[in-house]
Amino acid sequence: MSHKRIPKRKAAIAVGGVAALGAAALLLPNANASQSNGDAATPRTFKTNDVSNVASMLATQLGDAYAGSYYDAQQKQLVVNVVGNDSNAVDQIEKAGAVAHQVRNSTAALQTAAKTLKADASVPGTAWSVDPKTNEIRVTADSTVTGDKWDTVESTVKGLGSGVATLTKSAGTLKTFVDGGDAIFGGNARCSLGFNVTAGDGTPAFLTAGHCGVAAAKWSDSQNGAPIATVDQATFPGAGDFSLVKYDDPATQTNSAVNVGNGQSVQINAAVDATVGQQVFRMGSTTGLHDGNVTGLNATVNYPEGTVTGLIQTDVCAEPGDSGGSLFTQDGGAVGLTSGGSGDCTAGGETFFQPVTTALAAVGATLGAGDAGAGAGAGDAGAGAGDAGAGDAGAGAGDAGAGAGDAGAGGAVDPSASAEAPGAGDAVDPSASASDAAGAGTGQNGTHHKSHRKHH
């Protein structure tokens, strides 16, 4: 099949439709600039894109005394955990304008606990990440974890000791969100485009989920359409969920922006590390625009296809077809790529994302067209605030044999699963209630080319 030629067209990110008024109201640039009154003991207010750099600096300065950090969105302050009564560490934190919070569990202790979970409780349907707000590991088991499997996870968590980890039950099922969308198409799989990038050889490309990349080698911008891009690299499962897909036409001109529907877009300026507590926005081809908060870093997720490590955990909802879609901040920071999770955008749920910074570093790409925000944060992998190393476990027990096209339950190439997307095409106005559907499935743009097409 011949490739579609698109010389000099601009490839913009368009991954679904939203209620434009709600999106515009919520995504207008704000004035939360970093401030200080000159008193080193008085906490500064931070923009969310600045928090990870300060947290990374303090992590280096404090060494073993550093036990993670998080963003207090209400106060716009950075809170840094410090182990014990280390007055020197507290002074350094306050001089940086952050708030010192004394905790019991060190980063090393939580890393050890995460390794125990990997070794003894890598049960499909479980996930864990560090919650710096509670200074514990949060372990989640979905509805499939019952009987002996539940007993195994529960006993492992209890064996870690008091105050180290908590275990909760999720009503949904952990799965990748690959099917049911309408943004990019490969074989029987449907996904969402994440961010346009420039590959290491200077050619135009985009990032999407790794489980999309192993599902099909060729991708189109319309169902049953001619391929426009080819997978160059894909990682899933294992140390991430990301793929680099190169446009077949080297003349394709890419924009570094997220199209949020009705002519509205958010310019993407840099790749940034996630911070626990920060507000983030997710764009996906099935459900459009939704917002929420980062709740954990270095998450380990045991999907049916295998274990994935190093993910961002959030309370943002997602549904099948949103896989690979962009997670970003209000002021234009590229944060993540949609991986999977549980629940939906009616009942709510939790969703995991591949950090953009680690994906860029792994594939050797730079953000955007190579001259606007290129490479920002690309080499800063693992420097995020609140990072306690819980996801350092490589590919877990379910990792073997999950090669290209090996979908498994809830997997990347199961076309029959597309019917599982409740409310597919319904976008939610983030300025309204979570159940206030905006009906964006009726004529919003859903392609990643300048020539927009309607998808239903």
Tab-separated table of C-alpha atoms in Angstrom:
chain	number	residue	atom	x	y	z
A	1	MET	CA	0.000	0.000	0.000
A	2	SER	CA	1.417	3.406	-0.945
A	3	HIS	CA	1.972	5.967	1.777
A	4	LYS	CA	-0.034	9.162	1.872
A	5	ARG	CA	2.119	12.093	0.782
A	6	ILE	CA	1.609	15.197	2.854
A	7	PRO	CA	4.296	17.678	1.765
A	8	LYS	CA	4.389	20.894	3.746
A	9	ARG	CA	1.271	20.076	5.737
A	10	LYS	CA	1.499	20.868	9.374
A	11	ALA	CA	0.854	17.925	11.668
A	12	ALA	CA	-0.804	19.302	14.783
A	13	ILE	CA	-1.794	17.249	17.802
A	14	ALA	CA	-5.544	16.750	17.758
A	15	VAL	CA	-6.710	13.944	19.969
A	16	GLY	CA	-10.409	14.516	20.438
A	17	GLY	CA	-13.009	17.220	20.947
A	18	VAL	CA	-14.029	19.155	24.041
A	19	ALA	CA	-16.404	21.892	25.116
A	20	ALA	CA	-14.339	24.853	23.976
A	21	LEU	CA	-15.661	27.385	26.479
A	22	GLY	CA	-14.910	25.151	29.438
A	23	ALA	CA	-11.476	24.299	28.107
A	24	ALA	CA	-10.622	27.900	27.362
A	25	ALA	CA	-11.713	29.054	30.805
A	26	LEU	CA	-9.661	26.420	32.575
A	27	LEU	CA	-6.586	26.514	30.350
A	28	LEU	CA	-5.981	30.248	30.136
A	29	PRO	CA	-2.426	31.114	31.231
A	30	ASN	CA	-2.418	32.018	34.893
A	31	ALA	CA	-0.288	34.395	36.882
A	32	ASN	CA	1.099	31.963	39.438
A	33	ALA	CA	4.653	33.155	38.954
A	34	SER	CA	7.235	32.155	41.524
A	35	GLN	CA	7.388	34.780	44.220
A	36	SER	CA	9.386	35.488	47.328
A	37	ASN	CA	9.257	38.293	49.851
A	38	GLY	CA	12.968	37.976	50.566
A	39	ASP	CA	12.517	36.128	53.858
A	40	ALA	CA	14.260	32.757	53.484
A	41	ALA	CA	12.010	31.220	56.153
A	42	THR	CA	8.819	32.247	54.347
A	43	PRO	CA	7.698	29.675	51.746
A	44	ARG	CA	7.585	30.834	48.150
A	45	THR	CA	4.726	30.222	45.762
A	46	PHE	CA	5.642	28.173	42.702
A	47	LYS	CA	4.324	27.507	39.249
A	48	THR	CA	3.930	23.757	38.831
A	49	ASN	CA	6.477	23.627	35.985
A	50	ASP	CA	9.148	25.031	38.331
A	51	VAL	CA	8.586	22.605	41.187
A	52	SER	CA	10.422	19.568	39.805
A	53	ASN	CA	13.645	21.532	39.238
A	54	VAL	CA	13.702	22.828	42.809
A	55	ALA	CA	12.828	19.389	44.188
A	56	SER	CA	15.607	17.787	42.143
A	57	MET	CA	18.115	20.322	43.406
A	58	LEU	CA	17.108	19.666	47.017
A	59	ALA	CA	17.208	15.910	46.505
A	60	THR	CA	20.841	16.247	45.437
A	61	GLN	CA	21.741	18.613	48.277
A	62	LEU	CA	20.012	16.674	51.064
A	63	GLY	CA	21.183	13.185	50.120
A	64	ASP	CA	19.816	10.506	52.458
A	65	ALA	CA	17.788	13.073	54.400
A	66	TYR	CA	15.551	13.659	51.371
A	67	ALA	CA	12.394	11.517	51.418
A	68	GLY	CA	10.360	12.839	48.499
A	69	SER	CA	8.272	15.939	47.955
A	70	TYR	CA	4.914	17.115	46.676
A	71	TYR	CA	3.094	20.218	45.512
A	72	ASP	CA	0.472	21.837	47.741
A	73	ALA	CA	-1.809	23.173	45.007
A	74	GLN	CA	-3.961	25.207	47.396
A	75	GLN	CA	-1.012	27.094	48.871
A	76	LYS	CA	1.094	26.815	45.683
A	77	GLN	CA	3.979	25.599	47.817
A	78	LEU	CA	6.552	22.826	47.506
A	79	VAL	CA	6.611	20.484	50.515
A	80	VAL	CA	9.816	18.480	50.997
A	81	ASN	CA	9.989	15.440	53.266
A	82	VAL	CA	13.030	15.175	55.491
A	83	VAL	CA	13.903	12.174	57.645
A	84	GLY	CA	14.431	12.818	61.349
A	85	ASN	CA	15.375	16.040	63.087
A	86	ASP	CA	18.026	17.272	60.656
A	87	SER	CA	18.202	21.020	61.247
A	88	ASN	CA	20.714	21.549	58.441
A	89	ALA	CA	18.370	19.859	55.968
A	90	VAL	CA	15.467	21.981	57.186
A	91	ASP	CA	17.542	25.143	56.695
A	92	GLN	CA	18.400	24.175	53.108
A	93	ILE	CA	14.759	23.430	52.328
A	94	GLU	CA	13.587	26.758	53.724
A	95	LYS	CA	16.321	28.700	51.924
A	96	ALA	CA	15.025	27.219	48.670
A	97	GLY	CA	11.574	28.572	49.514
A	98	ALA	CA	10.037	25.162	50.233
A	99	VAL	CA	8.276	23.800	53.307
A	100	ALA	CA	10.063	21.137	55.378
A	101	HIS	CA	7.991	18.145	56.537
A	102	GLN	CA	9.525	15.636	58.929
A	103	VAL	CA	8.713	11.985	58.163
A	104	ARG	CA	9.728	8.507	59.331
A	105	ASN	CA	10.336	6.479	56.150
A	106	SER	CA	13.485	7.201	54.174
A	107	THR	CA	13.733	6.892	50.408
A	108	ALA	CA	15.924	3.813	50.853
A	109	ALA	CA	13.347	2.165	53.105
A	110	LEU	CA	10.569	2.712	50.577
A	111	GLN	CA	12.777	1.439	47.755
A	112	THR	CA	13.408	-1.740	49.721
A	113	ALA	CA	9.687	-2.150	50.335
A	114	ALA	CA	8.999	-1.722	46.602
A	115	LYS	CA	11.502	-4.466	45.787
A	116	THR	CA	9.727	-6.773	48.234
A	117	LEU	CA	6.412	-6.044	46.542
A	118	LYS	CA	7.938	-6.834	43.160
A	119	ALA	CA	9.389	-10.111	44.391
A	120	ASP	CA	6.384	-11.337	46.392
A	121	ALA	CA	3.265	-9.560	45.103
A	122	SER	CA	3.589	-9.034	41.324
A	123	VAL	CA	0.024	-10.186	40.770
A	124	PRO	CA	-1.777	-9.072	37.574
A	125	GLY	CA	-4.323	-6.448	38.569
A	126	THR	CA	-2.116	-4.758	41.166
A	127	ALA	CA	-0.229	-1.493	41.156
A	128	TRP	CA	1.819	0.533	43.600
A	129	SER	CA	3.483	3.910	43.853
A	130	VAL	CA	4.938	6.148	46.532
A	131	ASP	CA	2.644	8.743	48.094
A	132	PRO	CA	4.915	11.434	49.531
A	133	LYS	CA	1.955	13.072	51.257
A	134	THR	CA	1.604	10.059	53.540
A	135	ASN	CA	5.250	8.909	53.249
A	136	GLU	CA	3.995	5.427	52.351
A	137	ILE	CA	3.615	3.129	49.363
A	138	ARG	CA	0.036	2.999	48.107
A	139	VAL	CA	-0.870	-0.480	46.813
A	140	THR	CA	-4.029	-0.979	44.746
A	141	ALA	CA	-5.654	-4.287	43.802
A	142	ASP	CA	-8.405	-4.361	41.175
A	143	SER	CA	-11.566	-6.467	41.092
A	144	THR	CA	-9.754	-9.481	39.599
A	145	VAL	CA	-7.498	-9.873	42.645
A	146	THR	CA	-9.433	-12.261	44.866
A	147	GLY	CA	-8.913	-15.402	46.933
A	148	ASP	CA	-5.323	-16.559	47.230
A	149	LYS	CA	-4.112	-13.647	45.093
A	150	TRP	CA	-5.619	-11.138	47.507
A	151	ASP	CA	-4.215	-13.025	50.472
A	152	THR	CA	-0.744	-12.930	48.909
A	153	VAL	CA	-0.846	-9.182	48.321
A	154	GLU	CA	-2.386	-8.451	51.725
A	155	SER	CA	0.161	-10.540	53.640
A	156	THR	CA	3.042	-8.958	51.713
A	157	VAL	CA	1.841	-5.458	52.561
A	158	LYS	CA	1.400	-6.341	56.230
A	159	GLY	CA	4.842	-7.918	56.271
A	160	LEU	CA	6.413	-4.595	55.306
A	161	GLY	CA	5.574	-3.274	58.753
A	162	SER	CA	3.358	-0.570	60.157
A	163	GLY	CA	3.263	2.740	58.328
A	164	VAL	CA	5.158	1.545	55.247
A	165	ALA	CA	2.364	0.663	52.812
A	166	THR	CA	-1.427	0.715	52.536
A	167	LEU	CA	-3.620	-1.609	50.471
A	168	THR	CA	-6.901	-0.580	48.860
A	169	LYS	CA	-9.384	-2.368	46.615
A	170	SER	CA	-10.397	-0.890	43.262
A	171	ALA	CA	-13.819	-1.632	41.778
A	172	GLY	CA	-12.518	-1.481	38.217
A	173	THR	CA	-10.024	-3.568	36.263
A	174	LEU	CA	-6.495	-2.450	35.400
A	175	LYS	CA	-6.055	-2.517	31.631
A	176	THR	CA	-4.426	-0.638	28.807
A	177	PHE	CA	-6.653	1.888	27.043
A	178	VAL	CA	-5.907	1.010	23.452
A	179	ASP	CA	-9.228	0.154	21.813
A	180	GLY	CA	-12.342	2.143	21.056
A	181	GLY	CA	-10.830	5.507	20.098
A	182	ASP	CA	-10.767	7.321	16.795
A	183	ALA	CA	-7.582	9.359	16.505
A	184	ILE	CA	-4.879	7.088	15.058
A	185	PHE	CA	-5.456	3.625	13.656
A	186	GLY	CA	-3.132	0.643	13.278
A	187	GLY	CA	-4.494	-2.742	12.239
A	188	ASN	CA	-7.379	-3.428	14.617
A	189	ALA	CA	-6.072	-1.044	17.288
A	190	ARG	CA	-7.131	2.527	17.919
A	191	CYS	CA	-5.060	4.942	19.995
A	192	SER	CA	-4.402	8.631	20.545
A	193	LEU	CA	-1.430	10.659	19.405
A	194	GLY	CA	0.549	12.099	22.301
A	195	PHE	CA	3.127	14.719	21.333
A	196	ASN	CA	4.864	15.598	18.093
A	197	VAL	CA	8.639	15.266	18.337
A	198	THR	CA	11.774	15.312	16.227
A	199	ALA	CA	13.587	11.971	16.074
A	200	GLY	CA	17.322	11.719	16.643
A	201	ASP	CA	17.968	11.661	12.891
A	202	GLY	CA	16.055	14.930	12.437
A	203	THR	CA	12.893	13.415	10.949
A	204	PRO	CA	9.364	14.291	12.168
A	205	ALA	CA	7.692	11.800	14.493
A	206	PHE	CA	5.279	11.491	17.401
A	207	LEU	CA	5.105	9.731	20.749
A	208	THR	CA	2.270	7.424	21.742
A	209	ALA	CA	1.826	4.470	24.094
A	210	GLY	CA	4.173	1.510	23.767
A	211	HIS	CA	1.334	-0.992	23.817
A	212	CYS	CA	0.012	0.796	20.724
A	213	GLY	CA	3.415	0.505	19.090
A	214	VAL	CA	3.598	-3.255	19.618
A	215	ALA	CA	0.035	-3.700	18.369
A	216	ALA	CA	0.729	-2.463	14.824
A	217	ALA	CA	3.701	-1.252	12.795
A	218	LYS	CA	1.787	1.166	10.517
A	219	TRP	CA	-0.568	3.934	11.645
A	220	SER	CA	-3.150	6.048	9.840
A	221	ASP	CA	-5.088	9.180	10.735
A	222	SER	CA	-8.388	7.679	9.570
A	223	GLN	CA	-10.006	4.299	9.935
A	224	ASN	CA	-9.021	2.047	6.997
A	225	GLY	CA	-6.951	4.943	5.614
A	226	ALA	CA	-3.505	4.742	4.070
A	227	PRO	CA	-0.647	4.646	6.589
A	228	ILE	CA	1.067	7.941	7.338
A	229	ALA	CA	3.560	6.827	9.986
A	230	THR	CA	5.636	3.783	10.953
A	231	VAL	CA	6.707	2.597	14.402
A	232	ASP	CA	10.449	3.092	14.922
A	233	GLN	CA	10.778	2.000	18.580
A	234	ALA	CA	8.352	0.575	21.127
A	235	THR	CA	8.692	-0.427	24.775
A	236	PHE	CA	5.940	-2.461	26.455
A	237	PRO	CA	5.788	-4.144	28.880
A	238	GLY	CA	8.880	-3.544	30.981
A	239	ALA	CA	10.615	-0.259	31.803
A	240	GLY	CA	7.881	1.967	30.423
A	241	ASP	CA	4.993	2.196	27.957
A	242	PHE	CA	6.044	4.393	25.035
A	243	SER	CA	6.738	4.260	21.317
A	244	LEU	CA	8.303	6.543	18.723
A	245	VAL	CA	6.381	6.630	15.440
A	246	LYS	CA	7.983	8.381	12.454
A	247	TYR	CA	5.953	10.157	9.802
A	248	ASP	CA	6.469	8.470	6.429
A	249	ASP	CA	6.763	11.799	4.647
A	250	PRO	CA	9.910	13.632	5.850
A	251	ALA	CA	8.367	16.920	4.645
A	252	THR	CA	5.722	16.756	7.378
A	253	GLN	CA	5.912	19.880	9.518
A	254	THR	CA	4.942	19.278	13.138
A	255	ASN	CA	3.510	21.674	15.673
A	256	SER	CA	4.265	21.464	19.370
A	257	ALA	CA	0.715	21.938	20.600
A	258	VAL	CA	-2.238	20.016	21.969
A	259	ASN	CA	-5.494	20.630	20.110
A	260	VAL	CA	-8.325	20.721	22.640
A	261	GLY	CA	-11.134	21.170	20.116
A	262	ASN	CA	-13.132	23.954	18.458
A	263	GLY	CA	-9.978	25.708	17.297
A	264	GLN	CA	-8.523	25.868	20.795
A	265	SER	CA	-5.009	24.616	21.455
A	266	VAL	CA	-2.371	24.684	24.168
A	267	GLN	CA	1.188	25.403	23.078
A	268	ILE	CA	3.637	22.868	24.492
A	269	ASN	CA	6.827	24.589	25.597
A	270	ALA	CA	8.860	21.947	27.423
A	271	ALA	CA	8.875	18.409	28.734
A	272	VAL	CA	8.562	18.485	32.521
A	273	ASP	CA	8.707	15.932	35.313
A	274	ALA	CA	5.507	15.244	37.204
A	275	THR	CA	5.073	16.377	40.792
A	276	VAL	CA	2.658	14.804	43.248
A	277	GLY	CA	-0.162	17.252	43.917
A	278	GLN	CA	0.054	19.191	40.650
A	279	GLN	CA	-2.982	19.708	38.436
A	280	VAL	CA	-2.737	18.032	35.030
A	281	PHE	CA	-4.907	17.769	31.909
A	282	ARG	CA	-5.405	14.659	29.788
A	283	MET	CA	-6.488	14.745	26.167
A	284	GLY	CA	-7.736	11.569	24.504
A	285	SER	CA	-9.629	10.642	21.364
A	286	THR	CA	-12.450	8.855	23.189
A	287	THR	CA	-13.266	11.133	26.096
A	288	GLY	CA	-11.669	14.449	25.151
A	289	LEU	CA	-10.304	16.733	27.857
A	290	HIS	CA	-10.259	15.858	31.563
A	291	ASP	CA	-8.266	17.199	34.464
A	292	GLY	CA	-7.127	15.910	37.821
A	293	ASN	CA	-4.040	15.617	39.987
A	294	VAL	CA	-0.854	13.584	40.149
A	295	THR	CA	-1.103	11.171	43.084
A	296	GLY	CA	2.076	9.066	42.806
A	297	LEU	CA	5.363	8.630	40.961
A	298	ASN	CA	7.457	5.661	39.863
A	299	ALA	CA	4.330	3.528	39.826
A	300	THR	CA	4.529	-0.173	39.040
A	301	VAL	CA	1.466	-1.590	37.239
A	302	ASN	CA	0.896	-5.310	36.729
A	303	TYR	CA	-1.197	-5.400	33.535
A	304	PRO	CA	-2.457	-8.707	32.129
A	305	GLU	CA	0.213	-8.371	29.413
A	306	GLY	CA	3.040	-7.873	31.915
A	307	THR	CA	4.534	-5.493	34.441
A	308	VAL	CA	5.310	-1.875	33.560
A	309	THR	CA	7.445	0.313	35.810
A	310	GLY	CA	8.264	4.004	36.176
A	311	LEU	CA	4.762	5.377	35.537
A	312	ILE	CA	2.912	8.425	36.863
A	313	GLN	CA	-0.255	7.738	38.868
A	314	THR	CA	-3.192	10.184	38.713
A	315	ASP	CA	-6.871	10.465	39.554
A	316	VAL	CA	-7.681	11.577	35.988
A	317	CYS	CA	-10.188	9.310	34.254
A	318	ALA	CA	-9.647	7.617	30.883
A	319	GLU	CA	-11.312	5.028	28.669
A	320	PRO	CA	-10.374	2.698	25.796
A	321	GLY	CA	-9.047	4.682	22.828
A	322	ASP	CA	-7.371	7.294	25.038
A	323	SER	CA	-4.112	5.297	25.083
A	324	GLY	CA	-1.091	7.344	24.099
A	325	GLY	CA	-2.938	10.637	24.547
A	326	SER	CA	-1.211	13.657	26.029
A	327	LEU	CA	-0.959	14.591	29.710
A	328	PHE	CA	0.072	18.216	30.126
A	329	THR	CA	-0.013	21.229	32.424
A	330	GLN	CA	-1.962	24.433	32.079
A	331	ASP	CA	1.155	26.407	31.235
A	332	GLY	CA	2.319	24.122	28.443
A	333	GLY	CA	4.409	21.410	30.061
A	334	ALA	CA	4.381	17.984	28.397
A	335	VAL	CA	4.077	15.491	31.269
A	336	GLY	CA	2.964	12.057	30.102
A	337	LEU	CA	1.411	9.580	27.665
A	338	THR	CA	-1.728	7.675	28.653
A	339	SER	CA	-0.913	4.057	29.517
A	340	GLY	CA	-3.859	2.430	31.309
A	341	GLY	CA	-5.825	2.213	34.507
A	342	SER	CA	-9.185	1.276	35.951
A	343	GLY	CA	-12.645	2.795	35.913
A	344	ASP	CA	-14.081	5.186	33.357
A	345	CYS	CA	-15.148	8.806	32.994
A	346	THR	CA	-18.633	8.117	34.350
A	347	ALA	CA	-17.791	6.341	37.581
A	348	GLY	CA	-14.266	7.772	37.869
A	349	GLY	CA	-11.044	5.867	38.335
A	350	GLU	CA	-7.296	6.149	38.255
A	351	THR	CA	-4.988	6.306	35.268
A	352	PHE	CA	-1.265	5.720	34.791
A	353	PHE	CA	0.970	7.635	32.403
A	354	GLN	CA	4.394	7.179	30.847
A	355	PRO	CA	6.598	10.174	31.742
A	356	VAL	CA	7.493	12.162	28.621
A	357	THR	CA	10.969	13.010	29.918
A	358	THR	CA	11.996	9.352	30.192
A	359	ALA	CA	10.407	8.489	26.844
A	360	LEU	CA	12.313	11.267	25.070
A	361	ALA	CA	15.576	10.205	26.665
A	362	ALA	CA	15.012	6.545	25.773
A	363	VAL	CA	14.198	7.099	22.087
A	364	GLY	CA	16.645	9.969	21.550
A	365	ALA	CA	13.984	12.443	20.426
A	366	THR	CA	13.318	16.100	21.187
A	367	LEU	CA	9.974	17.728	21.798
A	368	GLY	CA	8.328	19.615	18.936
A	369	ALA	CA	9.880	20.506	15.595
A	370	GLY	CA	13.407	20.667	16.976
A	371	ASP	CA	13.569	24.436	17.355
A	372	ALA	CA	10.809	25.220	19.858
A	373	GLY	CA	11.201	23.691	23.274
A	374	ALA	CA	13.297	20.962	21.754
A	375	GLY	CA	14.685	18.518	24.202
A	376	ALA	CA	13.553	20.408	27.242
A	377	GLY	CA	13.723	17.947	30.041
A	378	ALA	CA	14.605	15.112	27.719
A	379	GLY	CA	17.523	14.031	29.813
A	380	ASP	CA	16.003	14.788	33.183
A	381	ALA	CA	14.442	11.393	33.651
A	382	GLY	CA	13.842	10.347	37.203
A	383	ALA	CA	14.333	13.776	38.721
A	384	GLY	CA	10.713	14.369	39.660
A	385	ALA	CA	9.534	15.539	43.029
A	386	GLY	CA	8.318	12.928	45.447
A	387	ASP	CA	10.251	10.199	43.689
A	388	ALA	CA	11.008	7.436	46.153
A	389	GLY	CA	12.063	4.848	43.635
A	390	ALA	CA	9.137	2.498	44.003
A	391	GLY	CA	9.147	1.726	40.303
A	392	ASP	CA	12.762	0.670	40.024
A	393	ALA	CA	11.767	-2.940	39.630
A	394	GLY	CA	12.432	-3.884	35.996
A	395	ALA	CA	9.900	-5.854	34.062
A	396	GLY	CA	8.067	-8.101	36.449
A	397	ALA	CA	6.890	-11.666	36.479
A	398	GLY	CA	4.378	-11.320	33.689
A	399	ASP	CA	6.902	-9.758	31.345
A	400	ALA	CA	8.029	-12.700	29.237
A	401	GLY	CA	6.522	-13.462	25.893
A	402	ALA	CA	4.473	-10.292	25.533
A	403	GLY	CA	5.994	-9.284	22.231
A	404	ALA	CA	4.535	-7.362	19.344
A	405	GLY	CA	0.888	-8.066	18.825
A	406	ASP	CA	0.630	-10.267	21.912
A	407	ALA	CA	-2.373	-8.574	23.404
A	408	GLY	CA	-3.735	-10.765	26.145
A	409	ALA	CA	-6.665	-9.738	28.252
A	410	GLY	CA	-7.468	-6.082	27.777
A	411	GLY	CA	-4.523	-5.879	25.392
A	412	ALA	CA	-3.526	-3.778	22.481
A	413	VAL	CA	-4.885	-5.820	19.602
A	414	ASP	CA	-8.198	-7.118	20.869
A	415	PRO	CA	-10.723	-5.542	18.480
A	416	SER	CA	-13.659	-7.114	20.259
A	417	ALA	CA	-12.917	-5.006	23.305
A	418	SER	CA	-13.874	-1.760	21.577
A	419	ALA	CA	-17.453	-2.265	22.684
A	420	GLU	CA	-16.341	-1.877	26.271
A	421	ALA	CA	-15.969	1.894	26.004
A	422	PRO	CA	-18.937	3.396	27.879
A	423	GLY	CA	-19.858	6.810	26.603
A	424	ALA	CA	-17.284	6.754	23.817
A	425	GLY	CA	-17.048	10.155	22.163
A	426	ASP	CA	-18.392	12.060	25.148
A	427	ALA	CA	-16.118	14.884	26.233
A	428	VAL	CA	-16.505	16.418	29.659
A	429	ASP	CA	-16.350	20.135	30.341
A	430	PRO	CA	-13.732	20.292	33.109
A	431	SER	CA	-15.240	23.463	34.503
A	432	ALA	CA	-18.482	21.616	35.156
A	433	SER	CA	-19.236	18.520	37.185
A	434	ALA	CA	-17.615	15.216	36.312
A	435	SER	CA	-20.872	13.889	34.885
A	436	ASP	CA	-21.634	16.940	32.724
A	437	ALA	CA	-21.115	15.491	29.246
A	438	ALA	CA	-20.436	17.994	26.499
A	439	GLY	CA	-21.301	15.668	23.635
A	440	ALA	CA	-18.087	16.219	21.792
A	441	GLY	CA	-18.504	13.089	19.723
A	442	THR	CA	-20.685	14.973	17.276
A	443	GLY	CA	-18.430	16.629	14.770
A	444	GLN	CA	-15.337	17.663	16.718
A	445	ASN	CA	-12.020	17.359	14.959
A	446	GLY	CA	-10.251	14.064	15.550
A	447	THR	CA	-7.190	13.912	13.297
A	448	HIS	CA	-3.602	14.972	13.733
A	449	HIS	CA	-3.378	16.764	10.391
A	450	LYS	CA	-4.298	20.260	9.422
A	451	SER	CA	-7.112	18.928	7.248
A	452	HIS	CA	-9.514	17.921	10.029
A	453	ARG	CA	-12.014	15.105	9.612
A	454	LYS	CA	-15.104	14.265	11.603
A	455	HIS	CA	-15.144	10.912	13.379
A	456	HIS	CA	-18.181	9.209	14.862
